[in-house]
Coordinates of C-alpha atoms in Angstrom, one line a residue:
M1 CA 77.3 131.4 74.0
T2 CA 74.1 129.6 75.3
I3 CA 71.7 130.9 77.8
Y4 CA 68.8 128.9 79.3
F5 CA 65.7 130.9 80.2
V6 CA 62.8 130.1 82.5
A7 CA 59.8 132.4 82.4
G8 CA 56.3 131.4 83.5
E9 CA 54.0 134.3 83.0
V10 CA 52.9 136.7 80.3
S11 CA 54.7 139.7 81.8
A12 CA 57.9 137.6 82.1
D13 CA 57.6 136.6 78.5
N14 CA 57.5 140.3 77.6
H15 CA 60.5 141.1 79.7
G16 CA 62.3 138.0 78.5
A17 CA 61.8 138.8 74.8
A18 CA 63.1 142.4 75.3
L19 CA 66.1 141.0 77.2
M20 CA 66.8 138.5 74.3
H21 CA 66.8 141.4 71.8
S22 CA 69.3 143.3 73.9
L23 CA 71.6 140.2 74.3
R24 CA 71.6 139.7 70.6
E25 CA 72.7 143.3 70.1
L26 CA 75.7 142.5 72.3
D27 CA 76.4 139.0 70.8
A28 CA 74.6 138.2 67.5
D29 CA 75.5 134.5 67.9
V30 CA 74.1 133.9 71.4
R31 CA 71.7 130.9 71.5
F32 CA 68.6 130.8 73.6
I33 CA 67.0 127.6 75.0
G34 CA 64.5 126.9 77.8
R35 CA 60.9 127.7 78.4
G36 CA 58.8 130.8 78.4
G37 CA 56.1 132.3 76.1
P38 CA 55.3 133.0 72.4
Q39 CA 57.3 136.2 72.2
M40 CA 60.5 134.5 73.6
R41 CA 60.0 131.5 71.3
A42 CA 59.7 133.7 68.2
I43 CA 63.2 135.0 68.9
A44 CA 64.8 131.8 70.2
G45 CA 63.4 129.3 67.7
E46 CA 61.5 126.0 67.8
R47 CA 63.7 124.4 70.4
F48 CA 62.4 126.9 72.9
K49 CA 59.2 125.7 74.7
D50 CA 56.1 127.9 75.0
W51 CA 54.5 126.6 78.2
L52 CA 52.5 129.7 79.3
G53 CA 49.1 128.1 78.8
D54 CA 49.8 125.7 81.6
A55 CA 52.4 127.5 83.7
A56 CA 50.6 130.8 84.3
V57 CA 48.5 130.1 87.4
L58 CA 46.9 132.3 90.0
G59 CA 46.3 131.3 93.6
L60 CA 47.4 128.6 96.0
W61 CA 44.6 126.1 95.1
E62 CA 45.3 126.3 91.4
V63 CA 49.0 125.5 92.1
I64 CA 48.0 122.6 94.3
R65 CA 45.6 121.3 91.6
K66 CA 48.4 121.2 89.0
Y67 CA 51.1 120.0 91.4
G68 CA 51.8 116.9 89.3
Y69 CA 52.3 119.0 86.1
F70 CA 54.8 121.3 87.9
R71 CA 56.7 118.5 89.4
E72 CA 57.2 116.9 86.0
Q73 CA 58.2 120.2 84.4
F74 CA 60.7 120.8 87.2
R75 CA 62.4 117.4 86.6
E76 CA 62.4 118.1 82.8
T77 CA 64.0 121.5 83.3
L78 CA 66.8 120.2 85.5
K79 CA 67.5 117.4 82.9
E80 CA 67.6 119.9 80.0
I81 CA 70.0 122.2 81.8
Q82 CA 72.3 119.3 82.8
K83 CA 72.3 118.1 79.2
S84 CA 72.7 121.4 77.4
K85 CA 75.3 122.9 79.9
P86 CA 74.5 126.5 79.2
D87 CA 76.8 129.4 80.0
A88 CA 74.2 130.8 82.2
V89 CA 70.6 130.1 83.4
V90 CA 68.5 133.2 83.6
L91 CA 65.4 132.9 85.7
I92 CA 62.7 135.6 85.2
D93 CA 60.3 136.3 88.1
Y94 CA 58.0 133.3 88.8
P95 CA 59.5 132.6 92.3
G96 CA 57.4 129.6 93.3
F97 CA 59.1 127.6 90.5
N98 CA 62.3 129.5 89.9
L99 CA 63.6 129.8 93.5
R100 CA 63.3 126.0 94.0
L101 CA 64.9 125.4 90.6
A102 CA 67.9 127.7 91.5
R103 CA 68.4 125.8 94.7
A104 CA 68.2 122.4 93.0
L105 CA 70.5 123.6 90.2
R106 CA 73.2 124.7 92.7
K107 CA 73.2 121.1 94.1
Q108 CA 73.2 119.5 90.7
S109 CA 75.8 121.8 89.1
P110 CA 77.8 123.8 91.7
K111 CA 79.6 125.9 89.1
Q112 CA 76.6 126.7 87.0
K113 CA 76.0 130.5 86.5
I114 CA 72.5 131.3 87.9
I115 CA 71.1 134.7 87.3
Y116 CA 67.7 136.1 88.5
Y117 CA 66.0 138.8 86.6
I118 CA 62.9 140.6 88.1
S119 CA 63.7 139.7 91.6
P120 CA 61.2 137.9 93.7
Q121 CA 59.4 140.1 96.2
V122 CA 60.9 138.4 99.3
W123 CA 60.8 141.8 101.0
A124 CA 57.0 141.3 101.1
W125 CA 56.8 137.8 102.4
N126 CA 60.0 136.5 103.8
R127 CA 63.1 138.7 104.2
G128 CA 64.9 135.9 105.9
R129 CA 65.2 134.1 102.6
V130 CA 67.5 136.7 101.1
R131 CA 70.6 135.3 102.8
K132 CA 69.6 131.8 101.7
M133 CA 69.2 133.0 98.1
A134 CA 72.7 134.4 98.2
R135 CA 74.0 130.8 98.5
F136 CA 72.5 129.5 95.2
L137 CA 72.4 132.7 93.0
D138 CA 75.3 134.4 91.4
L139 CA 73.6 137.6 90.3
M140 CA 70.4 139.4 91.1
L141 CA 69.0 141.9 88.6
C142 CA 66.5 144.2 90.3
I143 CA 63.9 146.6 88.9
F144 CA 63.2 148.6 92.0
P145 CA 66.1 150.6 93.7
F146 CA 65.3 149.6 97.3
E147 CA 65.6 145.9 96.4
A148 CA 69.3 146.3 95.4
E149 CA 70.1 147.7 98.8
L150 CA 68.3 144.8 100.5
Y151 CA 70.1 142.1 98.4
N152 CA 73.5 143.6 98.5
T153 CA 73.6 143.6 102.3
S154 CA 73.1 139.8 102.2
G155 CA 76.3 139.3 100.1
L156 CA 74.4 138.6 96.9
R157 CA 75.8 140.6 94.0
T158 CA 72.9 142.8 92.9
V159 CA 72.5 145.3 90.1
F160 CA 69.6 147.8 89.8
V161 CA 68.9 147.8 86.0
G162 CA 65.7 149.9 86.0
H163 CA 62.1 148.9 85.4
P164 CA 61.4 147.4 81.9
M165 CA 58.0 149.2 81.9
I166 CA 59.9 152.5 81.4
E167 CA 61.3 151.3 78.1
R168 CA 58.0 149.9 76.8
L169 CA 55.4 152.6 77.6
P170 CA 56.8 155.7 75.9
A171 CA 56.0 154.3 72.5
Q172 CA 52.3 154.0 73.7
K173 CA 51.9 157.7 74.6
I174 CA 49.3 159.5 72.6
E175 CA 48.3 163.2 72.3
I176 CA 44.8 163.4 73.6
E177 CA 42.8 165.3 76.2
R178 CA 41.1 163.5 79.0
D179 CA 37.4 163.1 78.9
P180 CA 36.0 164.5 82.2
N181 CA 33.1 162.0 82.0
L182 CA 35.2 158.9 81.3
I183 CA 36.3 156.4 83.9
G184 CA 38.7 153.5 83.1
L185 CA 38.2 150.1 84.6
F186 CA 41.2 147.7 84.7
P187 CA 40.1 144.4 86.3
G188 CA 43.3 142.4 85.7
S189 CA 44.7 140.0 83.1
R190 CA 43.7 136.6 84.5
L191 CA 40.2 135.0 84.4
R192 CA 40.1 134.3 88.1
E193 CA 41.0 137.9 88.9
V194 CA 38.3 139.2 86.6
R195 CA 35.6 137.0 88.0
Q196 CA 36.3 138.3 91.5
I197 CA 37.0 141.9 90.7
F198 CA 34.9 142.9 87.7
P199 CA 31.5 142.5 89.6
V200 CA 32.8 144.9 92.3
M201 CA 33.6 147.4 89.6
L202 CA 30.1 147.1 88.0
E203 CA 28.5 147.7 91.4
S204 CA 30.7 150.8 91.9
I205 CA 29.3 152.2 88.7
H206 CA 25.9 152.7 90.3
G207 CA 27.3 155.0 93.0
L208 CA 29.3 156.9 90.5
R209 CA 26.4 157.5 88.2
K210 CA 24.3 158.8 91.0
Q211 CA 26.8 161.6 91.2
N212 CA 26.9 162.2 87.4
W213 CA 24.5 160.4 85.1
N214 CA 26.7 161.4 82.1
L215 CA 29.6 159.2 83.2
H216 CA 30.6 156.4 80.9
F217 CA 33.1 153.6 81.3
E218 CA 35.8 151.8 79.3
V219 CA 37.0 148.4 80.4
A220 CA 40.5 147.2 79.5
A221 CA 40.5 143.5 78.5
A222 CA 43.8 141.7 78.1
S223 CA 42.4 139.2 75.5
Q224 CA 39.3 138.4 73.5
E225 CA 38.5 135.6 75.8
L226 CA 38.5 137.9 78.9
A227 CA 36.4 140.4 76.9
A228 CA 33.8 137.8 76.1
E229 CA 33.7 136.8 79.8
M230 CA 33.2 140.4 80.9
E231 CA 30.5 141.0 78.3
H232 CA 28.7 138.0 79.7
M233 CA 29.0 139.3 83.3
W234 CA 27.9 142.8 82.3
H235 CA 24.8 141.5 80.5
R236 CA 23.8 139.5 83.5
H237 CA 24.3 142.5 85.8
P238 CA 21.2 144.5 86.7
A239 CA 20.9 147.5 84.5
D240 CA 21.1 151.0 85.9
Q241 CA 17.8 152.7 86.9
P242 CA 15.7 154.6 86.0
H243 CA 16.6 154.2 82.3
G244 CA 17.0 150.5 82.4
L245 CA 18.7 148.8 79.4
K246 CA 19.6 152.2 77.9
A247 CA 22.3 152.5 80.5
R248 CA 24.2 149.5 79.1
A249 CA 25.7 151.6 76.4
T250 CA 27.7 153.4 79.2
V251 CA 30.1 150.5 79.5
Q252 CA 32.4 149.5 76.6
I253 CA 34.8 146.6 76.8
K254 CA 38.0 147.0 74.7
V255 CA 40.8 144.6 73.9
G256 CA 44.4 145.8 73.8
E257 CA 43.7 149.4 74.6
T258 CA 44.9 149.6 78.2
A259 CA 47.5 152.4 77.6
A260 CA 45.0 154.4 75.5
I261 CA 42.2 154.1 78.1
M262 CA 44.6 155.2 80.8
Q263 CA 45.3 158.4 78.8
R264 CA 41.7 159.1 77.8
A265 CA 40.1 158.5 81.2
F266 CA 39.7 161.1 83.9
A267 CA 40.1 158.6 86.7
G268 CA 40.2 154.8 87.1
I269 CA 39.7 151.7 89.2
V270 CA 42.7 149.4 88.9
A271 CA 43.2 145.9 90.1
S272 CA 46.5 145.4 92.0
G273 CA 49.4 144.4 89.8
S274 CA 51.6 145.9 87.1
A275 CA 48.7 148.0 85.8
T276 CA 49.0 150.2 88.9
L277 CA 52.5 151.4 87.9
E278 CA 51.3 151.8 84.3
A279 CA 48.5 154.0 85.5
A280 CA 51.0 156.0 87.5
Y281 CA 53.2 156.4 84.5
F282 CA 50.3 157.7 82.4
R283 CA 49.4 160.0 85.3
L284 CA 45.9 158.6 85.7
P285 CA 44.4 159.3 89.2
F286 CA 43.0 155.9 90.4
V287 CA 41.9 153.8 93.3
L288 CA 43.2 150.3 93.8
I289 CA 41.1 147.2 94.4
Y290 CA 42.0 143.5 94.9
K291 CA 39.9 140.5 95.8
V292 CA 40.7 136.8 95.6
A293 CA 39.1 133.6 96.9
W294 CA 39.1 133.6 100.7
P295 CA 41.4 130.5 101.1
T296 CA 44.0 132.2 98.9
Y297 CA 43.6 135.5 100.8
L298 CA 44.0 133.8 104.2
A299 CA 47.0 131.8 103.1
A300 CA 48.6 135.0 101.7
R301 CA 48.0 136.8 105.0
L302 CA 50.0 134.2 106.8
V303 CA 53.2 135.0 104.8
V304 CA 52.8 138.5 103.4
N305 CA 54.2 141.2 105.6
V306 CA 53.8 144.6 103.9
K307 CA 51.7 147.7 104.8
Y308 CA 50.6 148.3 101.2
L309 CA 49.7 146.1 98.3
G310 CA 50.1 148.5 95.4
M311 CA 53.6 149.3 94.1
P312 CA 52.9 153.1 94.0
N313 CA 52.3 153.0 97.7
V314 CA 55.2 150.7 98.4
L315 CA 57.5 153.0 96.5
A316 CA 56.1 156.1 98.2
E317 CA 56.2 154.4 101.6
R318 CA 52.7 155.6 102.4
E319 CA 49.2 155.3 101.0
I320 CA 49.0 157.8 98.2
V321 CA 46.5 155.6 96.2
P322 CA 43.4 154.5 98.2
E323 CA 43.5 150.7 98.6
F324 CA 40.4 148.5 98.8
I325 CA 41.4 144.9 99.5
Q326 CA 39.3 141.8 100.1
Y327 CA 36.6 142.6 102.7
R328 CA 37.2 146.4 102.1
T329 CA 36.1 146.1 98.4
K330 CA 32.8 147.9 99.1
P331 CA 31.3 149.5 96.0
K332 CA 30.0 152.5 97.8
A333 CA 33.3 153.3 99.4
I334 CA 35.2 152.8 96.1
A335 CA 32.8 155.1 94.3
K336 CA 33.1 157.7 97.0
A337 CA 37.0 157.7 96.9
L338 CA 37.1 157.8 93.1
W339 CA 34.5 160.7 93.0
Q340 CA 36.8 162.7 95.3
L341 CA 39.7 162.3 92.8
M342 CA 37.4 163.5 90.1
E343 CA 36.0 166.5 91.9
N344 CA 38.9 167.7 94.0
A345 CA 41.4 169.4 91.7
D346 CA 44.0 169.8 94.5
A347 CA 43.9 166.1 95.3
R348 CA 44.3 165.1 91.7
E349 CA 47.3 167.4 91.2
Q350 CA 48.9 166.1 94.4
L351 CA 48.5 162.5 93.4
I352 CA 49.8 163.2 89.9
S353 CA 52.9 164.9 91.4
E354 CA 53.4 161.8 93.6
F355 CA 53.2 159.6 90.5
D356 CA 55.9 161.6 88.7
A357 CA 58.2 161.2 91.7
I358 CA 57.7 157.5 91.8
I359 CA 58.3 156.9 88.1
G360 CA 61.4 159.0 88.3
K361 CA 62.9 156.3 90.6
L362 CA 62.5 153.5 88.1
G363 CA 65.4 154.3 85.8
T364 CA 66.0 155.8 82.4
G365 CA 64.3 153.3 80.1
E366 CA 67.2 150.9 79.4
A367 CA 66.4 148.0 81.7
S368 CA 66.8 145.3 79.1
K369 CA 70.1 146.8 77.8
N370 CA 71.4 147.2 81.4
A371 CA 70.4 143.6 82.3
A372 CA 72.0 142.2 79.1
G373 CA 75.2 144.0 79.9
A374 CA 75.2 142.7 83.4
I375 CA 74.6 139.1 82.2
I376 CA 77.4 139.2 79.6
E377 CA 79.8 140.6 82.3
E378 CA 78.8 137.9 84.7
I379 CA 79.4 135.2 82.2
G380 CA 82.8 136.8 81.5

């Protein structure tokens, strides 16, 4: 059995590697080809292409700038699939590339099995595409329960497999008491995000330390490169007054400690993305912020049609986590909202209770196993 994978982001590489492990448990001889990241390549072998360095982009203008590259990769992928004739093509998230690929594949090979894992969030930007997707996909594997209902009504066979985060995070739990003076900062995993969001977080520190001079902050960096960039930004930032440079010791930037910081901190400021659900899983009260370049934001506003940006709020169907997006990313307002979560015990407990209810909707921690079983069944 041969399965061709396409994953274009770090998170998709994580999910893809876990899925490959589960598929191998069901069929030890299954062969993997395609393109993804280093984790998937380590399982699949040298024929598998690690293209994450070029494929993982953020924002409309970065996509436009690399249009020629993506066009060439698109053509190569179609040729590889046509030549290898896999039993199934599994597309993981990455809708800008993968939805177009699925449509082209259906025209090129009408009988090719095409399976989508980590469904694109069309419910946020174009629900009308759901019925069109049913024409060129054979199976949709969803990680949120409400998505399955949406896709099934369109005639596309859909299975809710659970959220892969639930199978990954239990191993990262630690026994530790929260530090009442520690605030966690989570500015995102991409350089462009960090450059927009981290300065807002640094400005928010001033307002928070006016409330309590003993507060200190730990910043989660996704890589050494991002840590170095944030160190540079922090050292250029005006130091707290009145103690000047002494206050710089209040901010520590740490690589690979996201889960630990979420469990040590008393509250947090989290950039919109997968980290918001991780914070909810670890029961960390937080506020959400997000800021991008204005052209990207305006372009997104033309197509995105949702009330809330953060998944905890989407799942709760109301704003349980305060959201500060684009022009609302005011440091004083962010500091005020976070301070309320630190000082108001009732508000903290209510939010934590909401988090528990949300996480309870995301499955039992066997997303990869469930997805692998559905793929094998679909291939038949």
